[in-house]
PDB file of C-alpha atoms and ligand atoms in Angstrom:
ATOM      1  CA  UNK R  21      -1.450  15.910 -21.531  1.00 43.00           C
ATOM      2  CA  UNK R  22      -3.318  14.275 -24.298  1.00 41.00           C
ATOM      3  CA  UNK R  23      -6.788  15.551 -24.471  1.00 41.00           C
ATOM      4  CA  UNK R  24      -8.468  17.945 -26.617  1.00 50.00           C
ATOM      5  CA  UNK R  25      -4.430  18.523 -26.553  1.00 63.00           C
ATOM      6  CA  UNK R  26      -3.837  22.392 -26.731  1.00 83.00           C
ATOM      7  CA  UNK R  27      -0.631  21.616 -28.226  1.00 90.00           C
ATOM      8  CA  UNK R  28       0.685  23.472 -30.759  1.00 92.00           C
ATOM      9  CA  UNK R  29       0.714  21.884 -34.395  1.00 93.00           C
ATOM     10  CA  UNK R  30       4.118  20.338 -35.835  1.00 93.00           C
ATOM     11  CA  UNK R  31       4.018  19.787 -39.692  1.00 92.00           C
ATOM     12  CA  UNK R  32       6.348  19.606 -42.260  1.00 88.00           C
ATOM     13  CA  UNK R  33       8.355  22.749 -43.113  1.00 88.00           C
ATOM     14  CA  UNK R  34       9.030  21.904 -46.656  1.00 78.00           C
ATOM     15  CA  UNK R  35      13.170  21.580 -46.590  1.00 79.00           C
ATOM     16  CA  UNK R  36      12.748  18.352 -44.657  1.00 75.00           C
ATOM     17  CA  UNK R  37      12.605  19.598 -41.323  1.00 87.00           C
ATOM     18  CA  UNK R  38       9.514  20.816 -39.453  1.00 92.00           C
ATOM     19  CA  UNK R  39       7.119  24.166 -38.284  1.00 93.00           C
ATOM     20  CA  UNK R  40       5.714  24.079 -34.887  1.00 94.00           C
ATOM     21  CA  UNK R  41       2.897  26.595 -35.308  1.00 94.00           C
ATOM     22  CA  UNK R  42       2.366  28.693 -33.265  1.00 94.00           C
ATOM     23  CA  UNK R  43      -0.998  30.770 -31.995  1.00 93.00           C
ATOM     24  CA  UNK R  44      -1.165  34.411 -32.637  1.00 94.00           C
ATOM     25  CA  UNK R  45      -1.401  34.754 -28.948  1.00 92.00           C
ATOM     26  CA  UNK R  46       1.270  32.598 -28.054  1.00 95.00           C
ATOM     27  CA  UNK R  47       3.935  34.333 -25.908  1.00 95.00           C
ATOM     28  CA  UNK R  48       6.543  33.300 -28.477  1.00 95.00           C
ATOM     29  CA  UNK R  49       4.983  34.138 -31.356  1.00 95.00           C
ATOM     30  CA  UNK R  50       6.962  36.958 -32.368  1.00 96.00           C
ATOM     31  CA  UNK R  51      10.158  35.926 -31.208  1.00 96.00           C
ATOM     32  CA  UNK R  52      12.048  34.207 -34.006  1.00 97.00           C
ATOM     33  CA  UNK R  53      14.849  32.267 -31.870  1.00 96.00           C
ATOM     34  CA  UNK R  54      11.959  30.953 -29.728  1.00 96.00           C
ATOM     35  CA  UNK R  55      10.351  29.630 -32.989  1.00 96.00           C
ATOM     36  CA  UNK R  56      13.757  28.319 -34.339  1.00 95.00           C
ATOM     37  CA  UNK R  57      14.479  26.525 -30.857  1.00 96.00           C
ATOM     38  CA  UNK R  58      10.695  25.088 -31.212  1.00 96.00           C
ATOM     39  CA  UNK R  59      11.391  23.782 -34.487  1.00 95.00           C
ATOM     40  CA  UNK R  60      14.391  22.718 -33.744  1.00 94.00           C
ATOM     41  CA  UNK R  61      13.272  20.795 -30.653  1.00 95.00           C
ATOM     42  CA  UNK R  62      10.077  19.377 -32.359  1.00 95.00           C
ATOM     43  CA  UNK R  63      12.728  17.478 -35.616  1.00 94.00           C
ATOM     44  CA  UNK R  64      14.983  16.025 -32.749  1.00 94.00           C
ATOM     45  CA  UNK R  65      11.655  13.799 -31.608  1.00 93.00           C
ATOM     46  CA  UNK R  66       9.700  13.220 -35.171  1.00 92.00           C
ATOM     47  CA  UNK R  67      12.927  11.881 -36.216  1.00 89.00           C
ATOM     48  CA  UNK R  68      13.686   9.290 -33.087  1.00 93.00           C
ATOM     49  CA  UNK R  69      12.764   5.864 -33.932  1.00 92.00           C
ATOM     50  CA  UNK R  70      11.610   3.745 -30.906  1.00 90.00           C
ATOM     51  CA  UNK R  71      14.638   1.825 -29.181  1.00 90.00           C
ATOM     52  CA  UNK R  72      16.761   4.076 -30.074  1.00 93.00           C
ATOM     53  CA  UNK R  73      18.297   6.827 -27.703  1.00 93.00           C
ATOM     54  CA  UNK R  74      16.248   9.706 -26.260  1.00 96.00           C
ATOM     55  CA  UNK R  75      17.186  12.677 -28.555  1.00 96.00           C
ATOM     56  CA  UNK R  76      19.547  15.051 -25.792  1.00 97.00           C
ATOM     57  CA  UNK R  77      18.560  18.875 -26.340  1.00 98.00           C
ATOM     58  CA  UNK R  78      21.126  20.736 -25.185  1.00 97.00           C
ATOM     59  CA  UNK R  79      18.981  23.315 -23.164  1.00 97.00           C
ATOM     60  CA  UNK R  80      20.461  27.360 -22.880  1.00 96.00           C
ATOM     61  CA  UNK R  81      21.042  28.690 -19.559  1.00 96.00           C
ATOM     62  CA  UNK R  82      17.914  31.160 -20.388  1.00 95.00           C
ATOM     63  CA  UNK R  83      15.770  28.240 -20.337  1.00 97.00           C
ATOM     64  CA  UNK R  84      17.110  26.360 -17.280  1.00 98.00           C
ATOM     65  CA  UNK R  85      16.323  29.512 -15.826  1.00 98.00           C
ATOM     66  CA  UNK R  86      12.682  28.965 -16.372  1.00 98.00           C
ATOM     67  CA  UNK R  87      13.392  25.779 -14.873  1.00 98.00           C
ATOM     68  CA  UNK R  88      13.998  27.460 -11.983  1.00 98.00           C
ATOM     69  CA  UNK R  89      11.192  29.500 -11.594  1.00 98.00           C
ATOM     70  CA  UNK R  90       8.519  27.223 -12.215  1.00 98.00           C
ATOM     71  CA  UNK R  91      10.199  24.701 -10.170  1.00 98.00           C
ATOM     72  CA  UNK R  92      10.480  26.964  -7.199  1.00 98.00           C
ATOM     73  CA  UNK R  93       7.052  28.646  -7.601  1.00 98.00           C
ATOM     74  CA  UNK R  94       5.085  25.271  -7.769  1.00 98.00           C
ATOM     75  CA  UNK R  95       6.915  23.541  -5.719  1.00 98.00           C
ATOM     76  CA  UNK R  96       5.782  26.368  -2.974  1.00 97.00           C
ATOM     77  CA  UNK R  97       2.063  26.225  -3.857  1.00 98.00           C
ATOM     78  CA  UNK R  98       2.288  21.992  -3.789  1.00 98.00           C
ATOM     79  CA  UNK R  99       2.952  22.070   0.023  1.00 98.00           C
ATOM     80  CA  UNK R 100      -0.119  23.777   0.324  1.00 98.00           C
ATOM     81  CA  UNK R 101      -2.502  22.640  -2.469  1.00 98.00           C
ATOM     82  CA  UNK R 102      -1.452  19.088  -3.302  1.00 98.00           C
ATOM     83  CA  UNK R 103      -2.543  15.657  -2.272  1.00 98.00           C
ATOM     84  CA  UNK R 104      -0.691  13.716   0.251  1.00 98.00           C
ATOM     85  CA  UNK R 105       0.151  11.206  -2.898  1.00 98.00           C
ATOM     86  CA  UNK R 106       2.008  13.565  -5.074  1.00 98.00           C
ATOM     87  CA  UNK R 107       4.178  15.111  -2.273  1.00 98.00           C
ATOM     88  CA  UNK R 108       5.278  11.623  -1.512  1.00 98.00           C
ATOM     89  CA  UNK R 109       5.792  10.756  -5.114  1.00 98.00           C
ATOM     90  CA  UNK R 110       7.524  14.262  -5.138  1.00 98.00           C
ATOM     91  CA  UNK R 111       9.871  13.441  -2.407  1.00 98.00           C
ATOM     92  CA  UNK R 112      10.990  10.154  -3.708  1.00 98.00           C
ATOM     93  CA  UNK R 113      11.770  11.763  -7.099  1.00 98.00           C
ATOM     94  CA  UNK R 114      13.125  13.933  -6.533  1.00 97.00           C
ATOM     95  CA  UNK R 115      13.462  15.715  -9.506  1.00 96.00           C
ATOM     96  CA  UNK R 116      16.367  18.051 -10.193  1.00 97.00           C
ATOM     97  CA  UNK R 117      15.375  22.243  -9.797  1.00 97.00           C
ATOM     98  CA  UNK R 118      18.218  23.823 -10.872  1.00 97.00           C
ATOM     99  CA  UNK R 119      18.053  21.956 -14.136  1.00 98.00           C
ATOM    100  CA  UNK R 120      15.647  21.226 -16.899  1.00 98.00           C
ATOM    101  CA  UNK R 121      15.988  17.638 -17.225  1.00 98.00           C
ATOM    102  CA  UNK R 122      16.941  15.028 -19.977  1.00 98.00           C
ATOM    103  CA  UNK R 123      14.068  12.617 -20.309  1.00 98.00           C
ATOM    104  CA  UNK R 124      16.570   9.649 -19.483  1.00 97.00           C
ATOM    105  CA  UNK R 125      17.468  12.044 -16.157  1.00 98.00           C
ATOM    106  CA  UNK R 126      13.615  11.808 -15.389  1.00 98.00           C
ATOM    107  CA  UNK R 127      13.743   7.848 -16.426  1.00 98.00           C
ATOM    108  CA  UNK R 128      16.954   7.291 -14.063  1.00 97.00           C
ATOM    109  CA  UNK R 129      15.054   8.722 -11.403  1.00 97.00           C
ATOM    110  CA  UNK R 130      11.243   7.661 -12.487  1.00 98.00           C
ATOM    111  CA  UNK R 131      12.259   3.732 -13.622  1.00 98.00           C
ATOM    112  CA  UNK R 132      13.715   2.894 -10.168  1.00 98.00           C
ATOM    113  CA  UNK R 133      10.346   3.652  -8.648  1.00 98.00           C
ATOM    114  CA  UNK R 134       7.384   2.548 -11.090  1.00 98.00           C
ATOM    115  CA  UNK R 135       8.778   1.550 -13.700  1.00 98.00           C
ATOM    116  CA  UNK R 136       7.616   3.809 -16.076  1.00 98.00           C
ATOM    117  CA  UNK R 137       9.857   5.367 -18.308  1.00 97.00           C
ATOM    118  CA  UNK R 138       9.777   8.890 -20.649  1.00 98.00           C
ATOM    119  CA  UNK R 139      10.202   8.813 -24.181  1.00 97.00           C
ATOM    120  CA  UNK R 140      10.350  11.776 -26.880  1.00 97.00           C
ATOM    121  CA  UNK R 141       7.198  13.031 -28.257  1.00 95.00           C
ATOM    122  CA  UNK R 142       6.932  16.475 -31.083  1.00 92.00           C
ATOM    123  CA  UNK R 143       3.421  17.766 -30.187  1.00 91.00           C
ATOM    124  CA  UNK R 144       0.356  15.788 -29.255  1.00 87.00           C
ATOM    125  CA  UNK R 145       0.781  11.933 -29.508  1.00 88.00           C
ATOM    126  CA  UNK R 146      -2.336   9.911 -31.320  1.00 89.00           C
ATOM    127  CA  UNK R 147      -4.858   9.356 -27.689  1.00 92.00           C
ATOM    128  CA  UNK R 148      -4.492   5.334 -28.897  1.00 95.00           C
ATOM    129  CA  UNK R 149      -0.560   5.720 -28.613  1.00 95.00           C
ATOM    130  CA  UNK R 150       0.027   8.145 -25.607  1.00 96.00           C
ATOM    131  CA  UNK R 151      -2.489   6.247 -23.334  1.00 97.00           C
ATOM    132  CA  UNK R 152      -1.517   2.458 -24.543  1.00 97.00           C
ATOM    133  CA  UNK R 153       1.884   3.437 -23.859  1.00 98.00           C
ATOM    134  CA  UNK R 154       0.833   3.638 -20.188  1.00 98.00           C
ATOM    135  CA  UNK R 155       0.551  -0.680 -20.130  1.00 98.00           C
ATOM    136  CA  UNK R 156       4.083  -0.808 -21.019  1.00 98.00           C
ATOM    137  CA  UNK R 157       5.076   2.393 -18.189  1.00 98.00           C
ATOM    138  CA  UNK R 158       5.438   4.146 -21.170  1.00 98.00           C
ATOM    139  CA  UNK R 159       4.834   8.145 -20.832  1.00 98.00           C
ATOM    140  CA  UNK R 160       5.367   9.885 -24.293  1.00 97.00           C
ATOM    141  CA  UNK R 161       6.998  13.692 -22.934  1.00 97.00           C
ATOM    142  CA  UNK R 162       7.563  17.062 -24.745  1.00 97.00           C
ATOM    143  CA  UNK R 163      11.158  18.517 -24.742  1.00 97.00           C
ATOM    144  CA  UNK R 164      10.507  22.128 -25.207  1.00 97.00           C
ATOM    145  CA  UNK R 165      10.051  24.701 -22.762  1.00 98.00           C
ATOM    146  CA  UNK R 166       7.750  27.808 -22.278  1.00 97.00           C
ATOM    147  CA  UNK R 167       8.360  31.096 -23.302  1.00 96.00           C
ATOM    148  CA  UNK R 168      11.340  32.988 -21.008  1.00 95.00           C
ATOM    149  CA  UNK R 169       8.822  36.626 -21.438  1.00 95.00           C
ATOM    150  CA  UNK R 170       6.181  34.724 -19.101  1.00 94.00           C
ATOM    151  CA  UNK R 171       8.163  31.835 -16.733  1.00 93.00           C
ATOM    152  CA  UNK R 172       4.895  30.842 -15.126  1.00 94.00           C
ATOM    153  CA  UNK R 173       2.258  31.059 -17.797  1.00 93.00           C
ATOM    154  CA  UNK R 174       2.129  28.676 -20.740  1.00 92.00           C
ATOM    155  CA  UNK R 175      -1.222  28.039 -23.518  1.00 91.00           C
ATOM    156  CA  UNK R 176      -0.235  24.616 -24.158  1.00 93.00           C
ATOM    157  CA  UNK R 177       1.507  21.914 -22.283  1.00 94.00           C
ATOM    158  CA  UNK R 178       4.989  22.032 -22.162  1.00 96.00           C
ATOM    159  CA  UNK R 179       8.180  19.908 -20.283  1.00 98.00           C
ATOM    160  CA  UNK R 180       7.179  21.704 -17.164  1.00 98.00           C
ATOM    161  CA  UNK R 181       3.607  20.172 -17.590  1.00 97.00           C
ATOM    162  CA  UNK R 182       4.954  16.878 -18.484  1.00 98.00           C
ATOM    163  CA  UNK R 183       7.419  15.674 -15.889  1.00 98.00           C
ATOM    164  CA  UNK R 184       6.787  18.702 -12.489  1.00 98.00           C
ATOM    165  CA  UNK R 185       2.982  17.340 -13.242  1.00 98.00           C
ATOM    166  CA  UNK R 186       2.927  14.090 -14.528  1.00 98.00           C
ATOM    167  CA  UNK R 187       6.468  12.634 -13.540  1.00 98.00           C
ATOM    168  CA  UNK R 188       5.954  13.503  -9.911  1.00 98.00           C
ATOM    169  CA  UNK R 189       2.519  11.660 -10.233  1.00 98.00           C
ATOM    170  CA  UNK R 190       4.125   8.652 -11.937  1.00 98.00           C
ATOM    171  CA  UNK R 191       6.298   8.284  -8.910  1.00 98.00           C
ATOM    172  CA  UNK R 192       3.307   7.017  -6.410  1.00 98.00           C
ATOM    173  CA  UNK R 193       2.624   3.320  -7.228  1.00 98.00           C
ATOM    174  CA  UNK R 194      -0.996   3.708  -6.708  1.00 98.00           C
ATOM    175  CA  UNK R 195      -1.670   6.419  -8.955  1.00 98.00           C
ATOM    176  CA  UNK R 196       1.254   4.750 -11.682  1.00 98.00           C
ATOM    177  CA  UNK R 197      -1.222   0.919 -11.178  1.00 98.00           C
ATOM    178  CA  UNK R 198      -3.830   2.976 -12.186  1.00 98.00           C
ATOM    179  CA  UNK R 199      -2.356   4.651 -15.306  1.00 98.00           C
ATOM    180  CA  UNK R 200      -1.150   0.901 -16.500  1.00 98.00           C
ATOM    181  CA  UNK R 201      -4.887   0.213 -16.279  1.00 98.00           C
ATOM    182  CA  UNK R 202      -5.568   3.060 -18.588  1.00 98.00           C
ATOM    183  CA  UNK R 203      -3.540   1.689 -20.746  1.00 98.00           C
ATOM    184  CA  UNK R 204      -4.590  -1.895 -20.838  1.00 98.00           C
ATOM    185  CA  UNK R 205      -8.043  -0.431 -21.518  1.00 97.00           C
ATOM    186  CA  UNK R 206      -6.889   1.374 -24.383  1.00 97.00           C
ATOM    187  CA  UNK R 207      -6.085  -2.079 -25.745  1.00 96.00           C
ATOM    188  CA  UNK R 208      -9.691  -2.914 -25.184  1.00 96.00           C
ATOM    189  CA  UNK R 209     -11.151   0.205 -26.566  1.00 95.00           C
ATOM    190  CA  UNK R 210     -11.997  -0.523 -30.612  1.00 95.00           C
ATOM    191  CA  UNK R 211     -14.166   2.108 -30.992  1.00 95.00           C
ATOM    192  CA  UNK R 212     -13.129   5.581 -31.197  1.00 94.00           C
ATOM    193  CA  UNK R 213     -15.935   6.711 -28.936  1.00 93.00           C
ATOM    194  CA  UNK R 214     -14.760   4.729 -26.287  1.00 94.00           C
ATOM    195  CA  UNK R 215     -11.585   5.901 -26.652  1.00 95.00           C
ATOM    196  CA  UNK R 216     -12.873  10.027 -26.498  1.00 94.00           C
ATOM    197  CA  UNK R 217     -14.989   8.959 -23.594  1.00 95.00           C
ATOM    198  CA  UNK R 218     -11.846   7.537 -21.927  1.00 96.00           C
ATOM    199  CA  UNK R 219      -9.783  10.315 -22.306  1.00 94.00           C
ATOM    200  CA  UNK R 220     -12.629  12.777 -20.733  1.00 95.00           C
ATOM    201  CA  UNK R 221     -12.415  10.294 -17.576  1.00 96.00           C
ATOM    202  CA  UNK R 222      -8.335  10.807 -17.786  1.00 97.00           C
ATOM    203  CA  UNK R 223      -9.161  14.800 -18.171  1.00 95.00           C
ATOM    204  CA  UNK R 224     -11.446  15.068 -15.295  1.00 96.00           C
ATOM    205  CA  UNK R 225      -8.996  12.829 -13.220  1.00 98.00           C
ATOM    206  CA  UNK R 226      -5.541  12.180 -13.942  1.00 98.00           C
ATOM    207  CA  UNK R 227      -5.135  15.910 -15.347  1.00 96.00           C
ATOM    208  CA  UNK R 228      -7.730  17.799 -13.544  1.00 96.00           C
ATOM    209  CA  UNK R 229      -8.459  15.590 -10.318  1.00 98.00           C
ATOM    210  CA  UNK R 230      -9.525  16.871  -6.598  1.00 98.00           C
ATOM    211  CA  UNK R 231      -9.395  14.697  -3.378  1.00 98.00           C
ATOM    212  CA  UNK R 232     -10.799  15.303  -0.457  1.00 98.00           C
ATOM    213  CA  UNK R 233      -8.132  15.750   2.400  1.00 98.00           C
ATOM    214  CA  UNK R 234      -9.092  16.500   5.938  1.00 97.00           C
ATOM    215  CA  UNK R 235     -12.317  18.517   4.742  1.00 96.00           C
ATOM    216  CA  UNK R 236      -9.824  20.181   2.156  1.00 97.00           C
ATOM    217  CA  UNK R 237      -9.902  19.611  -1.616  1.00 98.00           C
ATOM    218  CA  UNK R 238      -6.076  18.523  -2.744  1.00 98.00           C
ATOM    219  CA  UNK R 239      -4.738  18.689  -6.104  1.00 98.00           C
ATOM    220  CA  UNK R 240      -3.856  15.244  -7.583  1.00 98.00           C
ATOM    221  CA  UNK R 241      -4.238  15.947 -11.618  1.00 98.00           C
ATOM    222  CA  UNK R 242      -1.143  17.152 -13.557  1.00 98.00           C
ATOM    223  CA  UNK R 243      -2.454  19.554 -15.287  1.00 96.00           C
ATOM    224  CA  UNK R 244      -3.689  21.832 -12.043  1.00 97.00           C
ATOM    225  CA  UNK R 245      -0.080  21.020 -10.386  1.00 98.00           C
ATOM    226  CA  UNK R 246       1.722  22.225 -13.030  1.00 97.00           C
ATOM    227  CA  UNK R 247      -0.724  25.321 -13.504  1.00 96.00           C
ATOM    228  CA  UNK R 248       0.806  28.167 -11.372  1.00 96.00           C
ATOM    229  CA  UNK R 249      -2.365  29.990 -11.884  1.00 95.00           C
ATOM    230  CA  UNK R 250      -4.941  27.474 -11.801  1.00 95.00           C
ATOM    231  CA  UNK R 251      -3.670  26.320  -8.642  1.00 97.00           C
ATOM    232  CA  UNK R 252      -4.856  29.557  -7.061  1.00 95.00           C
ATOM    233  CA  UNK R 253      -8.825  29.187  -8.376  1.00 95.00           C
ATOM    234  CA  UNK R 254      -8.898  25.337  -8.580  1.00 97.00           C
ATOM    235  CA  UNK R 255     -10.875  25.250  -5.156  1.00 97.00           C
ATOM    236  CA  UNK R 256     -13.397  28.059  -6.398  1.00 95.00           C
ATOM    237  CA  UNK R 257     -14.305  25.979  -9.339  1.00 95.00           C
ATOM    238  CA  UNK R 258     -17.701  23.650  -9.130  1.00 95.00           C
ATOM    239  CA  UNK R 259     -16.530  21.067  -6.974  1.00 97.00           C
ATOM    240  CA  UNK R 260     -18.597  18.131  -7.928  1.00 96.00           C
ATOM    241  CA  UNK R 261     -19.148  14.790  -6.206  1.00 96.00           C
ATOM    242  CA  UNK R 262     -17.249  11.990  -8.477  1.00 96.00           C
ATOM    243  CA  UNK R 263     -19.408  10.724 -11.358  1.00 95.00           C
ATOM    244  CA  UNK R 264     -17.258   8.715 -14.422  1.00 95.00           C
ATOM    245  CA  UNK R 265     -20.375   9.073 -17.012  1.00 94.00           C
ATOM    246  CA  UNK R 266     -20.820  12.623 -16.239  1.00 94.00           C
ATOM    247  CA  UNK R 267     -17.352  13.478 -16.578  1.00 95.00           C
ATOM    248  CA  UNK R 268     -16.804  11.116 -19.868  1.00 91.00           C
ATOM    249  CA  UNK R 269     -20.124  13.407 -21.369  1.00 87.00           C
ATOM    250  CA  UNK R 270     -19.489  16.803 -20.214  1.00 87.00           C
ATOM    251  CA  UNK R 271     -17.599  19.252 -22.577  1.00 84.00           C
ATOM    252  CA  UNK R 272     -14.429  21.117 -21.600  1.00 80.00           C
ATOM    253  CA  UNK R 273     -12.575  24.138 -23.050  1.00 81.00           C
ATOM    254  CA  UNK R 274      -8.984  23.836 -22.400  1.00 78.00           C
ATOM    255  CA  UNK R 275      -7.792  27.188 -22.998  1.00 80.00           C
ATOM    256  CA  UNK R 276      -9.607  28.592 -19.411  1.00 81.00           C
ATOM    257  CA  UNK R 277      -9.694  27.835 -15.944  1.00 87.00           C
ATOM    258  CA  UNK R 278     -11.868  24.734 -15.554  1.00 86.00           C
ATOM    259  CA  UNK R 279     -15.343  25.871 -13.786  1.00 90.00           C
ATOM    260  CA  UNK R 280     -16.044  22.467 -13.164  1.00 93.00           C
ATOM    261  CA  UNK R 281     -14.185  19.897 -11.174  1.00 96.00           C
ATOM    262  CA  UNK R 282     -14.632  16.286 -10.071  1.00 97.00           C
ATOM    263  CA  UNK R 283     -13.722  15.753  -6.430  1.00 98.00           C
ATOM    264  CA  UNK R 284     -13.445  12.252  -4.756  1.00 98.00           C
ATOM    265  CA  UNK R 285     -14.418  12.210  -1.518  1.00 98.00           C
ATOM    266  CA  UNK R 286     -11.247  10.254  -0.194  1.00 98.00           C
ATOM    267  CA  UNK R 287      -7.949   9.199  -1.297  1.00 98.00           C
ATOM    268  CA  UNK R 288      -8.523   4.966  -0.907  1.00 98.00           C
ATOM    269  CA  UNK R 289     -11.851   5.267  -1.996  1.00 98.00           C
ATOM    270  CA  UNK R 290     -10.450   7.488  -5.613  1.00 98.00           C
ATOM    271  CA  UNK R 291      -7.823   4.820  -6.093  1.00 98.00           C
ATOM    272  CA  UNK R 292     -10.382   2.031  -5.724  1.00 98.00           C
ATOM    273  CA  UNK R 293     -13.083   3.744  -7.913  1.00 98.00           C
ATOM    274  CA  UNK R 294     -10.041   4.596 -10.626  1.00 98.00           C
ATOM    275  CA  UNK R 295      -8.756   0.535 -11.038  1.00 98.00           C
ATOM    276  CA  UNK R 296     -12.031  -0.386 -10.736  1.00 97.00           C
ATOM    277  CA  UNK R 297     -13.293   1.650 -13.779  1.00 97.00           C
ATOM    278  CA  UNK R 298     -10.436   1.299 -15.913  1.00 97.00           C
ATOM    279  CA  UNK R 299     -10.184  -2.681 -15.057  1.00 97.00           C
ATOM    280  CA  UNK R 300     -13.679  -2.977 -16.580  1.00 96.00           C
ATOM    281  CA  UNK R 301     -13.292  -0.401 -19.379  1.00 97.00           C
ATOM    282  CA  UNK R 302     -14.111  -1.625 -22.972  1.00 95.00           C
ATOM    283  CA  UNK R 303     -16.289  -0.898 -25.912  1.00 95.00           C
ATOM    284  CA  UNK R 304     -19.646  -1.491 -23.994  1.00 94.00           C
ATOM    285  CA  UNK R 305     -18.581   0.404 -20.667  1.00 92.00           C
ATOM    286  CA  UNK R 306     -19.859   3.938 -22.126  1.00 86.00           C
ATOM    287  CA  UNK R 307     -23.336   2.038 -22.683  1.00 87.00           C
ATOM    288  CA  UNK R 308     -23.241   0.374 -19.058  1.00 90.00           C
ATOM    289  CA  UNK R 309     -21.994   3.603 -17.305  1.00 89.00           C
ATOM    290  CA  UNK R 310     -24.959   6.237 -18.818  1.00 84.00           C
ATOM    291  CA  UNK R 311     -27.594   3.632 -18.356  1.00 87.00           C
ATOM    292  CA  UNK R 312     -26.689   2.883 -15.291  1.00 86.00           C
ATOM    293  CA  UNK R 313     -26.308   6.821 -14.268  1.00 81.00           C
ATOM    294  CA  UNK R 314     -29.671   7.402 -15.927  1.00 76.00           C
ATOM    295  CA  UNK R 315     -31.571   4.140 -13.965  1.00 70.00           C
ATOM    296  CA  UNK R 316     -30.265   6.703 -10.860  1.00 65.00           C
TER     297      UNK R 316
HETATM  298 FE1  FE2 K 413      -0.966  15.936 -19.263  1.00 80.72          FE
END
């Protein structure tokens, strides 16, 4: 996840390591090995210089047990709520769920697919630099992992988020084409406006996307399939009909359910509408896009 972020701030502690800083309501707040383990996590990937190896966290058997959990729980509420896509990216991932994996375990399986690969990431990656990664099949990935008091609730994104959401989406060609587009118009996008109004389409889609499926709305965004709760009050949101300058202009809070959703009315015709949007993104999209919503 990228936008507005809700990740948790990583600055410099001082002795030349780093503080991940955590919110007063955050379930690990109080816990000081959970804050250690975040630190510690958070220095392995601000210190990793591109080409060289993914940093390997040796994970505890406390937290592969949250693995297992999550895994297990979403994986349940996927047969039912997800698109046709992701359980066929899903199933040719096949992503290991007695295990949290090591990035490069998520690359071996990811690469052989799409091409895109994971690589290490503190906290929330600059928008410019997490979505142009996407042109080289680049997805910039968290290591840590939730709180153990709370397995399937977490206030920010977390590895769970990153590769049961996003990883499993990466593994359809279609939707993986379209995030390479996102990231060519990054490359395109000067202004930082354009940029922010990018990353609302990305929200509204890529993270918080609905498909029509046999009369049924379908999960296809990340951040709803790796949301144990939101999976069971996505369909009771404001299903709305797909609209790219309403849902680059809108405002979102992160930290709740989303009320209001963005549903395509058919998987080709979401897919076409995507690469078509993001092949013509650039600095004077925004401007085409609300006039032409407002001539309507
Ligand atoms: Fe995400």
């Amino acid at each position: 996840m990228a936008t507005g972020s809700g990740y948790s701030p990583v600055v410099p502690s001082g002795d030349g390591g780093v503080e991940v800083e955590l919110d007063q309501d955050h379930p690990g707040f109080a816990d000081p090995a959970y804050r250690r383990r975040r630190n510690d996590i958070a220095a392995l990937s601000v210190n990793w210089l591109a080409g060289e190896p993914v940093p390997f966290v040796e994970y505890t058997e406390a937290e592969h047990g949250v693995w297992r959990i999550v895994s297990h729980e979403l994986s349940r509420k996927h047969e039912k709520y997800a698109c046709r896509e992701f359980l066929h990216g899903r199933e040719a991932l096949a992503l290991p769920t007695d295990h949290i994996p090591q990035l490069d375990e998520v690359s071996e399986h990811l690469v052989p697919i799409t091409g895109f690969d994971y690589a290490p990431v503190a906290g929330l990656a600059p928008l410019r630099e997490f979505y142009g990664a996407f042109a080289g099949r680049r997805f910039f990935s968290t290591q840590y992992i939730r709180h153990h008091s709370v397995p399937l609730y977490t206030p920010e994104p977390d590895i769970v988020h990153e590769v049961i959401g996003h990883a499993n989406q990466l593994a359809s060609p279609k939707f993986a084409a379209v995030c390479e587009e996102v990231g060519r118009a990054v490359g395109r996008s000067e202004r930082a406006e354009t940029l922010a109004f990018l990353s609302k389409v990305f929200w509204f889609t890529l993270e918080f996307g609905v498909v029509f499926e046999d009369g049924s709305p379908q999960a296809y965004g990340a951040g709803i399939l790796s949301s144990f709760g939101e999976l069971d009050v996505f369909r009771k949101a404001d299903l709305r009909p797909f609209d790219f300058a309403a849902m680059g202009s809108v405002e979102y809070d992160i930290t709740r359910y989303q009320p209001l959703l963005y549903a395509a009315e058919s998987f080709d015709r979401l897919i076409d509408d995507l690469m078509d949007f993001y092949r013509t993104y650039d600095d004077e999209a925004r401007e085409r896009l609300l006039a032409a919503s407002a001539v309507a």
